[in-house]
């Protein structure tokens, strides 16, 4: 099943409640939390996420691009947040953190930067509900899709299927109606899209077009 999670990184922050309503046909909303340390950009933190939960019924998919997620990630496991993603490169113990998130009632996800091999998570796939394969360098929107990340998806999907693990595979970065089928063919089923959604007047039509693109062969 193709799931589209528009990224509010491409929304109008001054009119964020309006822009959240514009994507009500999506499957979730992707919220990038950046600390200007783990990545060179700064967005917002827990107070904004808490407020977002109050103004949308969409499941919230929090992507933490921060230092020390072992301390801070559990704080985001609040009502309305469906999934919390932390980076393999930033955690000291990804398994322990995933277990803590699940214990608090959210899905646990781990993200891999382009330079991080899937070996970092293969042995512990059952501990995670989702793996996010970054198809750009994290930190900024509007970058070009990195097709050379597709072997990661292929390997993750194959390993999960072999082990009988129900695992979502998410891609984030450069997702459009042209690149989404490539990632879908490699095994991805959750797609983060920023400008590919918010860059168009008819947001609902763009979400539908992206879903349709996921059914195409790459």
Coordinates of N, CA and C in Angstrom, one line a residue:
X1 N 0.8 -1.2 0.0 CA 0.0 0.0 0.0 C 0.9 1.2 0.0
X2 N 0.6 2.2 -0.9 CA 1.3 3.4 -1.0 C 0.8 4.4 0.0
X3 N 1.6 4.9 0.9 CA 1.2 5.9 1.9 C 2.0 7.2 1.6
X4 N 1.3 8.3 1.5 CA 1.9 9.6 1.2 C 1.9 10.5 2.5
X5 N 3.1 10.9 2.9 CA 3.2 11.7 4.1 C 3.8 13.1 3.7
X6 N 3.0 14.1 3.4 CA 3.6 15.4 3.0 C 4.4 16.0 4.2
X7 N 5.5 16.6 3.8 CA 6.4 17.2 4.8 C 6.0 18.7 5.0
X8 N 5.8 19.1 6.2 CA 5.4 20.5 6.5 C 6.7 21.4 6.4
X9 N 7.8 20.8 6.1 CA 9.0 21.6 5.8 C 8.8 22.5 4.6
X10 N 7.9 22.1 3.7 CA 7.5 22.9 2.6 C 6.2 23.7 2.7
X11 N 5.6 23.6 3.9 CA 4.4 24.4 4.2 C 4.7 25.8 4.5
X12 N 3.7 26.6 4.6 CA 3.8 28.0 5.1 C 3.7 28.0 6.6
X13 N 4.8 28.2 7.3 CA 4.8 28.1 8.7 C 3.9 29.2 9.4
X14 N 3.7 30.3 8.7 CA 2.8 31.4 9.2 C 1.3 30.9 9.1
X15 N 1.0 30.1 8.2 CA -0.3 29.6 8.0 C -0.4 28.0 8.1
X16 N 0.3 27.5 9.1 CA 0.5 26.1 9.2 C -0.8 25.3 9.4
X17 N -1.7 25.9 10.2 CA -3.0 25.1 10.4 C -3.7 25.0 9.1
X18 N -3.7 26.1 8.3 CA -4.4 26.0 7.0 C -3.7 25.0 6.1
X19 N -2.4 25.0 6.1 CA -1.7 24.0 5.2 C -1.8 22.6 5.7
X20 N -2.0 22.4 7.0 CA -2.3 21.0 7.5 C -3.7 20.6 7.0
X21 N -4.6 21.5 7.0 CA -5.9 21.1 6.5 C -5.9 20.8 5.0
X22 N -5.0 21.5 4.2 CA -4.9 21.2 2.8 C -4.5 19.8 2.5
X23 N -3.8 19.1 3.4 CA -3.3 17.8 3.1 C -4.2 16.7 3.8
X24 N -5.4 17.1 4.2 CA -6.2 16.1 4.9 C -6.5 14.8 4.2
X25 N -6.2 14.8 2.9 CA -6.4 13.5 2.1 C -5.2 12.6 2.2
X26 N -4.1 13.1 2.8 CA -2.9 12.3 2.9 C -3.0 11.2 4.0
X27 N -2.0 10.4 4.1 CA -2.0 9.3 5.0 C -1.4 9.6 6.3
X28 N -0.6 10.7 6.3 CA 0.0 11.2 7.5 C 0.7 12.5 7.2
X29 N 1.2 13.1 8.3 CA 2.0 14.4 8.1 C 3.4 14.2 8.7
X30 N 4.4 14.5 7.8 CA 5.8 14.3 8.2 C 6.3 15.6 8.8
X31 N 6.8 15.5 10.1 CA 7.2 16.7 10.8 C 8.7 16.5 11.1
X32 N 9.5 17.4 10.5 CA 11.0 17.3 10.6 C 11.4 18.2 11.8
X33 N 12.0 17.6 12.8 CA 12.6 18.3 13.9 C 14.1 18.3 13.8
X34 N 14.6 19.5 13.6 CA 16.1 19.7 13.4 C 16.6 20.6 14.4
X35 N 17.9 20.3 14.9 CA 18.4 21.1 16.0 C 19.6 22.0 15.7
X36 N 20.0 22.0 14.4 CA 21.2 22.8 14.0 C 22.5 22.3 14.5
X37 N 22.4 21.0 15.0 CA 23.7 20.4 15.4 C 23.9 19.1 14.6
X38 N 22.9 18.2 14.7 CA 23.0 16.9 14.0 C 22.9 17.3 12.5
X39 N 22.1 18.2 12.1 CA 22.0 18.8 10.8 C 22.2 20.3 10.9
X40 N 22.6 20.9 9.8 CA 22.9 22.4 9.9 C 21.7 23.3 9.8
X41 N 20.5 22.7 9.9 CA 19.3 23.6 9.8 C 18.6 23.5 11.2
X42 N 17.7 24.5 11.4 CA 16.9 24.5 12.7 C 15.4 24.7 12.3
X43 N 14.6 23.8 12.9 CA 13.2 24.0 12.6 C 12.4 24.3 13.9
X44 N 11.9 23.3 14.6 CA 11.2 23.5 15.8 C 11.3 22.3 16.7
X45 N 10.6 22.3 17.9 CA 10.7 21.2 18.8 C 9.4 20.7 19.3
X46 N 9.4 20.2 20.5 CA 8.3 19.5 21.0 C 7.0 20.4 21.2
X47 N 7.2 21.7 21.6 CA 6.0 22.5 21.7 C 5.2 22.6 20.4
X48 N 5.9 22.7 19.3 CA 5.2 22.8 18.0 C 4.6 21.5 17.6
X49 N 5.2 20.4 17.9 CA 4.6 19.1 17.6 C 3.3 18.9 18.5
X50 N 3.4 19.3 19.7 CA 2.2 19.2 20.6 C 1.1 20.0 20.0
X51 N 1.4 21.2 19.5 CA 0.3 22.1 18.9 C -0.2 21.4 17.7
X52 N 0.6 20.8 16.9 CA 0.1 20.2 15.6 C -0.8 19.1 15.9
X53 N -0.6 18.3 17.0 CA -1.5 17.3 17.4 C -2.9 17.8 17.7
X54 N -3.0 19.1 18.0 CA -4.3 19.7 18.4 C -5.1 20.2 17.3
X55 N -4.4 20.3 16.1 CA -5.1 21.0 15.0 C -5.2 20.1 13.8
X56 N -4.8 18.8 13.9 CA -5.0 17.9 12.7 C -5.3 16.5 13.3
X57 N -6.1 15.8 12.5 CA -6.5 14.4 12.8 C -5.6 13.4 12.1
X58 N -4.7 13.9 11.2 CA -3.7 13.1 10.5 C -2.8 12.4 11.5
X59 N -2.4 11.2 11.3 CA -1.3 10.6 12.1 C 0.0 11.4 11.8
X60 N 0.7 11.7 12.9 CA 1.9 12.5 12.8 C 3.1 11.6 12.9
X61 N 4.0 11.8 11.9 CA 5.2 11.1 11.6 C 6.4 12.0 11.9
X62 N 6.9 11.9 13.2 CA 8.0 12.8 13.6 C 9.3 12.2 13.2
X63 N 10.1 13.1 12.5 CA 11.5 12.7 12.1 C 12.5 13.5 12.8
X64 N 13.2 12.9 13.8 CA 14.1 13.7 14.6 C 15.5 13.7 14.0
X65 N 15.9 14.8 13.6 CA 17.3 15.0 13.1 C 18.0 15.8 14.2
X66 N 18.3 15.1 15.3 CA 18.8 15.8 16.5 C 19.9 15.0 17.1
X67 N 20.7 15.6 17.9 CA 21.7 14.9 18.7 C 21.0 14.4 19.9
X68 N 21.5 13.3 20.5 CA 21.0 12.7 21.7 C 19.5 12.3 21.7
X69 N 19.1 11.6 20.6 CA 17.7 11.1 20.6 C 17.4 10.1 21.8
X70 N 18.4 9.5 22.3 CA 18.1 8.6 23.4 C 17.5 9.3 24.6
X71 N 17.8 10.6 24.8 CA 17.2 11.4 25.8 C 15.9 12.0 25.4
X72 N 15.9 12.5 24.1 CA 14.8 13.4 23.7 C 13.6 12.7 23.0
X73 N 14.0 11.6 22.3 CA 12.9 11.0 21.4 C 11.7 10.5 22.2
X74 N 11.9 9.9 23.4 CA 10.7 9.5 24.1 C 9.7 10.6 24.5
X75 N 10.2 11.8 24.6 CA 9.3 12.9 24.9 C 8.3 13.2 23.8
X76 N 8.6 12.7 22.6 CA 7.7 12.9 21.4 C 6.7 11.8 21.3
X77 N 6.7 10.9 22.1 CA 5.8 9.8 22.1 C 4.5 10.2 22.8
X78 N 3.8 11.1 22.2 CA 2.6 11.7 22.8 C 1.4 11.4 22.0
X79 N 0.2 11.6 22.5 CA -1.1 11.3 21.8 C -1.1 12.1 20.5
X80 N -1.4 11.4 19.4 CA -1.5 12.0 18.1 C -0.2 11.8 17.3
X81 N 0.8 11.4 17.9 CA 2.1 11.0 17.2 C 2.1 9.5 17.0
X82 N 2.0 9.1 15.7 CA 1.9 7.7 15.4 C 3.3 7.1 15.4
X83 N 4.3 7.8 14.9 CA 5.6 7.2 14.7 C 6.7 8.3 15.1
X84 N 7.7 7.8 15.7 CA 8.9 8.6 16.0 C 10.1 8.0 15.4
X85 N 10.8 8.8 14.5 CA 12.0 8.3 13.8 C 13.2 9.0 14.4
X86 N 14.2 8.2 14.7 CA 15.5 8.7 15.2 C 16.6 8.2 14.2
X87 N 17.8 8.9 14.2 CA 18.8 8.5 13.3 C 19.8 7.5 13.9
X88 N 20.1 6.5 13.1 CA 21.1 5.5 13.6 C 22.4 6.1 13.9
X89 N 22.8 7.2 13.3 CA 24.1 7.8 13.5 C 24.1 8.6 14.8
X90 N 22.9 8.9 15.4 CA 22.9 9.7 16.6 C 22.6 9.0 17.9
X91 N 22.1 7.8 17.8 CA 21.7 7.0 19.0 C 22.9 6.2 19.5
X92 N 22.9 6.0 20.8 CA 23.9 5.1 21.4 C 23.4 3.7 21.5
X93 N 22.0 3.5 21.5 CA 21.5 2.2 21.6 C 20.1 2.2 20.9
X94 N 20.1 2.0 19.6 CA 18.8 2.1 18.9 C 17.8 1.1 19.3
X95 N 18.2 -0.1 19.7 CA 17.2 -1.1 20.1 C 16.5 -0.7 21.4
X96 N 17.3 -0.2 22.4 CA 16.7 0.2 23.7 C 15.8 1.4 23.4
X97 N 16.2 2.3 22.6 CA 15.3 3.4 22.3 C 14.0 3.0 21.6
X98 N 14.1 2.1 20.7 CA 12.9 1.6 20.0 C 12.0 1.0 21.0
X99 N 12.5 0.2 21.9 CA 11.7 -0.5 22.9 C 11.0 0.5 23.8
X100 N 11.7 1.6 24.1 CA 11.1 2.6 25.0 C 10.0 3.4 24.2
X101 N 10.2 3.7 23.0 CA 9.1 4.3 22.2 C 7.9 3.4 22.1
X102 N 8.1 2.2 21.8 CA 7.0 1.2 21.7 C 6.3 1.1 23.0
X103 N 7.0 1.1 24.1 CA 6.4 1.0 25.5 C 5.6 2.2 25.8
X104 N 5.9 3.4 25.1 CA 5.1 4.6 25.4 C 4.0 4.7 24.4
X105 N 3.8 3.8 23.5 CA 2.6 3.7 22.6 C 2.8 4.3 21.2
X106 N 4.0 4.5 20.8 CA 4.2 4.9 19.4 C 5.0 3.9 18.6
X107 N 4.9 4.0 17.3 CA 5.7 3.2 16.5 C 7.2 3.7 16.5
X108 N 8.1 2.8 16.4 CA 9.5 3.1 16.5 C 10.2 3.0 15.1
X109 N 10.9 4.0 14.7 CA 11.5 4.0 13.4 C 12.9 4.5 13.5
X110 N 13.8 3.9 12.6 CA 15.2 4.3 12.6 C 15.5 4.8 11.2
X111 N 16.3 5.9 11.1 CA 16.7 6.5 9.8 C 18.1 6.3 9.5
X112 N 18.4 6.1 8.2 CA 19.8 6.0 7.7 C 20.1 7.1 6.8
X113 N 21.2 7.8 7.1 CA 21.7 8.8 6.1 C 22.3 8.1 4.9
X114 N 22.5 8.8 3.8 CA 23.0 8.2 2.6 C 24.3 7.4 2.8
X115 N 25.2 7.9 3.7 CA 26.5 7.3 3.9 C 26.4 6.1 4.9
X116 N 25.3 5.8 5.4 CA 25.2 4.7 6.4 C 24.7 3.5 5.8
X117 N 25.4 2.4 6.0 CA 25.0 1.1 5.4 C 23.8 0.5 6.1
X118 N 23.1 -0.4 5.5 CA 22.0 -1.1 6.1 C 22.4 -2.0 7.2
X119 N 23.7 -2.4 7.2 CA 24.2 -3.3 8.2 C 23.9 -2.7 9.6
X120 N 23.8 -1.4 9.7 CA 23.5 -0.8 11.0 C 22.2 -1.3 11.6
X121 N 21.3 -1.8 10.8 CA 20.0 -2.2 11.4 C 19.6 -3.6 11.0
X122 N 20.2 -4.3 10.1 CA 19.8 -5.6 9.6 C 19.6 -6.6 10.7
X123 N 20.5 -6.6 11.7 CA 20.4 -7.6 12.8 C 19.2 -7.4 13.7
X124 N 18.6 -6.2 13.7 CA 17.6 -5.9 14.7 C 16.3 -5.4 14.0
X125 N 16.0 -5.9 12.8 CA 14.9 -5.3 12.1 C 13.6 -5.5 12.9
X126 N 13.4 -6.6 13.6 CA 12.2 -6.9 14.3 C 11.9 -5.8 15.4
X127 N 13.0 -5.1 15.8 CA 12.8 -4.1 16.9 C 12.2 -2.8 16.4
X128 N 12.1 -2.7 15.0 CA 11.6 -1.4 14.5 C 10.3 -1.6 13.7
X129 N 9.5 -0.6 13.7 CA 8.2 -0.7 12.9 C 8.5 -0.1 11.5
X130 N 9.5 0.7 11.3 CA 9.8 1.3 10.1 C 11.3 1.7 10.0
X131 N 11.8 1.6 8.8 CA 13.2 2.1 8.5 C 13.0 3.2 7.5
X132 N 13.6 4.3 7.7 CA 13.7 5.4 6.8 C 15.0 5.5 6.1
X133 N 15.0 5.3 4.8 CA 16.2 5.4 4.0 C 16.2 6.8 3.4
X134 N 17.1 7.7 3.8 CA 17.2 9.0 3.3 C 17.7 9.0 1.8
X135 N 17.0 9.6 0.9 CA 17.4 9.7 -0.5 C 17.9 11.1 -0.8
X136 N 18.3 11.9 0.2 CA 19.0 13.1 0.1 C 19.8 13.2 1.4
X137 N 20.8 14.1 1.5 CA 21.4 14.4 2.8 C 20.4 15.1 3.6
X138 N 20.2 14.7 4.9 CA 19.2 15.3 5.7 C 19.6 16.7 6.1
X139 N 18.5 17.6 6.2 CA 18.7 18.9 6.7 C 18.0 20.0 5.9
X140 N 17.8 19.8 4.7 CA 17.2 20.8 3.8 C 16.3 20.1 2.8
X141 N 15.2 20.8 2.5 CA 14.3 20.4 1.4 C 14.8 20.8 0.0
X142 N 14.2 20.2 -1.0 CA 14.5 20.6 -2.4 C 15.7 20.0 -3.0
X143 N 16.3 19.0 -2.4 CA 17.4 18.3 -3.0 C 17.0 17.3 -4.0
X144 N 18.0 16.8 -4.8 CA 17.7 15.8 -5.9 C 17.7 14.4 -5.3
X145 N 16.8 13.6 -5.8 CA 16.7 12.2 -5.4 C 17.9 11.4 -5.7
X146 N 18.4 10.6 -4.8 CA 19.6 9.8 -4.9 C 19.2 8.4 -5.2
X147 N 19.2 8.1 -6.5 CA 18.7 6.7 -6.9 C 19.7 5.6 -6.5
X148 N 20.9 6.0 -6.2 CA 21.9 5.0 -5.7 C 21.6 4.5 -4.3
X149 N 20.5 5.0 -3.7 CA 20.1 4.4 -2.4 C 19.2 3.2 -2.5
X150 N 18.7 3.0 -3.7 CA 17.7 1.9 -3.9 C 18.2 0.5 -3.5
X151 N 19.5 0.2 -3.6 CA 19.9 -1.2 -3.1 C 19.7 -1.3 -1.6
X152 N 19.7 -0.3 -0.9 CA 19.4 -0.4 0.5 C 17.9 -0.8 0.7
X153 N 17.0 -0.2 0.0 CA 15.6 -0.6 0.1 C 15.4 -2.1 -0.3
X154 N 16.1 -2.5 -1.4 CA 15.9 -3.9 -1.9 C 16.4 -4.8 -0.8
X155 N 17.5 -4.5 -0.2 CA 18.1 -5.4 0.8 C 17.2 -5.5 2.1
X156 N 16.7 -4.3 2.5 CA 15.9 -4.3 3.7 C 14.6 -5.0 3.5
X157 N 14.0 -4.8 2.3 CA 12.7 -5.5 2.0 C 12.9 -7.0 1.9
X158 N 14.0 -7.4 1.3 CA 14.2 -8.9 1.2 C 14.5 -9.5 2.5
X159 N 15.3 -8.8 3.4 CA 15.6 -9.4 4.7 C 14.3 -9.4 5.6
X160 N 13.5 -8.4 5.5 CA 12.2 -8.4 6.3 C 11.3 -9.5 5.8
X161 N 11.2 -9.6 4.5 CA 10.3 -10.7 4.0 C 10.8 -12.1 4.4
X162 N 12.1 -12.3 4.3 CA 12.7 -13.6 4.7 C 12.4 -13.9 6.1
X163 N 12.4 -12.9 7.0 CA 12.2 -13.1 8.4 C 10.7 -13.0 8.8
X164 N 9.9 -12.7 7.9 CA 8.4 -12.6 8.2 C 8.1 -11.4 9.0
X165 N 8.9 -10.3 8.9 CA 8.7 -9.1 9.7 C 7.9 -8.1 8.9
X166 N 6.9 -7.6 9.6 CA 6.0 -6.5 9.0 C 6.7 -5.2 9.2
X167 N 7.4 -4.7 8.1 CA 8.3 -3.6 8.3 C 7.9 -2.5 7.2
X168 N 7.6 -1.3 7.6 CA 7.4 -0.2 6.7 C 8.8 0.3 6.2
X169 N 8.9 0.6 5.0 CA 10.1 1.3 4.4 C 9.7 2.6 3.9
X170 N 10.3 3.6 4.5 CA 10.0 5.0 4.1 C 11.2 5.6 3.3
X171 N 10.9 6.5 2.4 CA 11.9 7.2 1.7 C 11.6 8.7 1.9
X172 N 12.7 9.5 2.0 CA 12.5 10.9 2.2 C 13.6 11.7 1.4
X173 N 13.2 12.5 0.5 CA 14.1 13.3 -0.3 C 14.0 13.2 -1.8
X174 N 13.6 14.3 -2.4 CA 13.5 14.3 -3.8 C 12.3 13.4 -4.4
X175 N 11.3 13.2 -3.6 CA 10.2 12.3 -4.1 C 9.2 13.2 -4.9
X176 N 9.0 12.7 -6.1 CA 8.1 13.2 -7.1 C 7.3 12.1 -7.8
X177 N 6.4 12.5 -8.7 CA 5.7 11.4 -9.4 C 6.6 10.6 -10.3
X178 N 7.8 11.2 -10.6 CA 8.8 10.5 -11.4 C 9.7 9.5 -10.6
X179 N 10.1 10.0 -9.4 CA 11.0 9.2 -8.6 C 10.3 8.2 -7.7
X180 N 9.1 8.5 -7.3 CA 8.3 7.6 -6.4 C 8.2 6.2 -6.9
X181 N 7.9 6.0 -8.2 CA 7.9 4.6 -8.7 C 9.2 3.8 -8.6
X182 N 10.3 4.6 -8.7 CA 11.6 3.9 -8.6 C 11.8 3.4 -7.2
X183 N 11.4 4.2 -6.2 CA 11.5 3.8 -4.8 C 10.5 2.7 -4.4
X184 N 9.3 2.8 -5.0 CA 8.3 1.7 -4.8 C 8.7 0.4 -5.3
X185 N 9.3 0.4 -6.5 CA 9.8 -0.8 -7.1 C 10.9 -1.5 -6.3
X186 N 11.7 -0.7 -5.5 CA 12.7 -1.2 -4.7 C 12.2 -1.7 -3.3
X187 N 11.0 -1.4 -3.0 CA 10.4 -1.9 -1.8 C 9.8 -0.9 -0.8
X188 N 10.0 0.4 -1.1 CA 9.4 1.4 -0.2 C 7.9 1.4 -0.3
X189 N 7.3 1.8 0.8 CA 5.8 1.9 0.8 C 5.3 3.2 1.5
X190 N 6.2 4.0 2.1 CA 5.8 5.2 2.8 C 6.7 6.3 2.1
X191 N 6.1 7.4 1.6 CA 6.8 8.4 0.9 C 6.6 9.8 1.4
X192 N 7.7 10.4 1.7 CA 7.7 11.8 2.2 C 7.8 12.7 1.0
X193 N 6.9 13.6 0.9 CA 7.0 14.6 -0.2 C 6.7 16.0 0.3
X194 N 7.6 16.9 -0.1 CA 7.4 18.3 0.3 C 6.9 19.1 -0.8
X195 N 7.9 19.6 -1.6 CA 7.5 20.5 -2.7 C 6.6 19.8 -3.7
X196 N 6.7 18.5 -3.8 CA 5.9 17.8 -4.8 C 4.4 17.8 -4.4
X197 N 4.1 18.2 -3.2 CA 2.7 18.3 -2.7 C 2.4 19.8 -2.6
X198 N 3.2 20.5 -1.7 CA 2.9 21.9 -1.4 C 3.3 22.9 -2.5
X199 N 4.0 22.4 -3.5 CA 4.4 23.3 -4.6 C 3.3 23.4 -5.7
X200 N 2.1 22.8 -5.4 CA 1.0 22.9 -6.4 C -0.2 23.4 -5.8
X201 N -1.0 24.1 -6.6 CA -2.3 24.7 -6.1 C -3.3 23.6 -5.6
X202 N -3.4 22.6 -6.4 CA -4.4 21.5 -6.1 C -3.6 20.4 -5.3
X203 N -3.5 20.6 -4.0 CA -2.8 19.7 -3.2 C -3.4 18.3 -3.2
X204 N -4.7 18.2 -3.1 CA -5.4 16.9 -3.1 C -5.1 16.1 -4.4
X205 N -5.1 16.8 -5.5 CA -4.8 16.2 -6.8 C -3.3 15.6 -6.8
X206 N -2.4 16.4 -6.2 CA -1.0 16.0 -6.2 C -0.8 14.7 -5.3
X207 N -1.5 14.7 -4.2 CA -1.4 13.5 -3.3 C -2.0 12.3 -4.1
X208 N -3.1 12.5 -4.8 CA -3.7 11.4 -5.5 C -2.7 10.9 -6.6
X209 N -2.1 11.9 -7.3 CA -1.2 11.6 -8.4 C 0.0 10.8 -7.9
X210 N 0.5 11.1 -6.7 CA 1.6 10.4 -6.1 C 1.2 9.0 -5.8
X211 N 0.0 8.8 -5.2 CA -0.4 7.5 -4.9 C -0.5 6.6 -6.2
X212 N -1.0 7.2 -7.2 CA -1.2 6.5 -8.5 C 0.2 6.1 -9.0
X213 N 1.2 7.0 -8.9 CA 2.5 6.8 -9.4 C 3.1 5.6 -8.7
X214 N 2.7 5.3 -7.4 CA 3.3 4.2 -6.7 C 2.8 2.8 -7.2
X215 N 1.8 2.8 -8.1 CA 1.4 1.6 -8.7 C 2.0 1.3 -10.0
X216 N 2.9 2.2 -10.4 CA 3.6 2.0 -11.7 C 4.9 1.3 -11.6
X217 N 5.3 0.6 -12.6 CA 6.6 0.0 -12.6 C 7.7 1.0 -12.9
X218 N 8.8 0.9 -12.2 CA 9.9 1.8 -12.4 C 10.6 1.5 -13.7

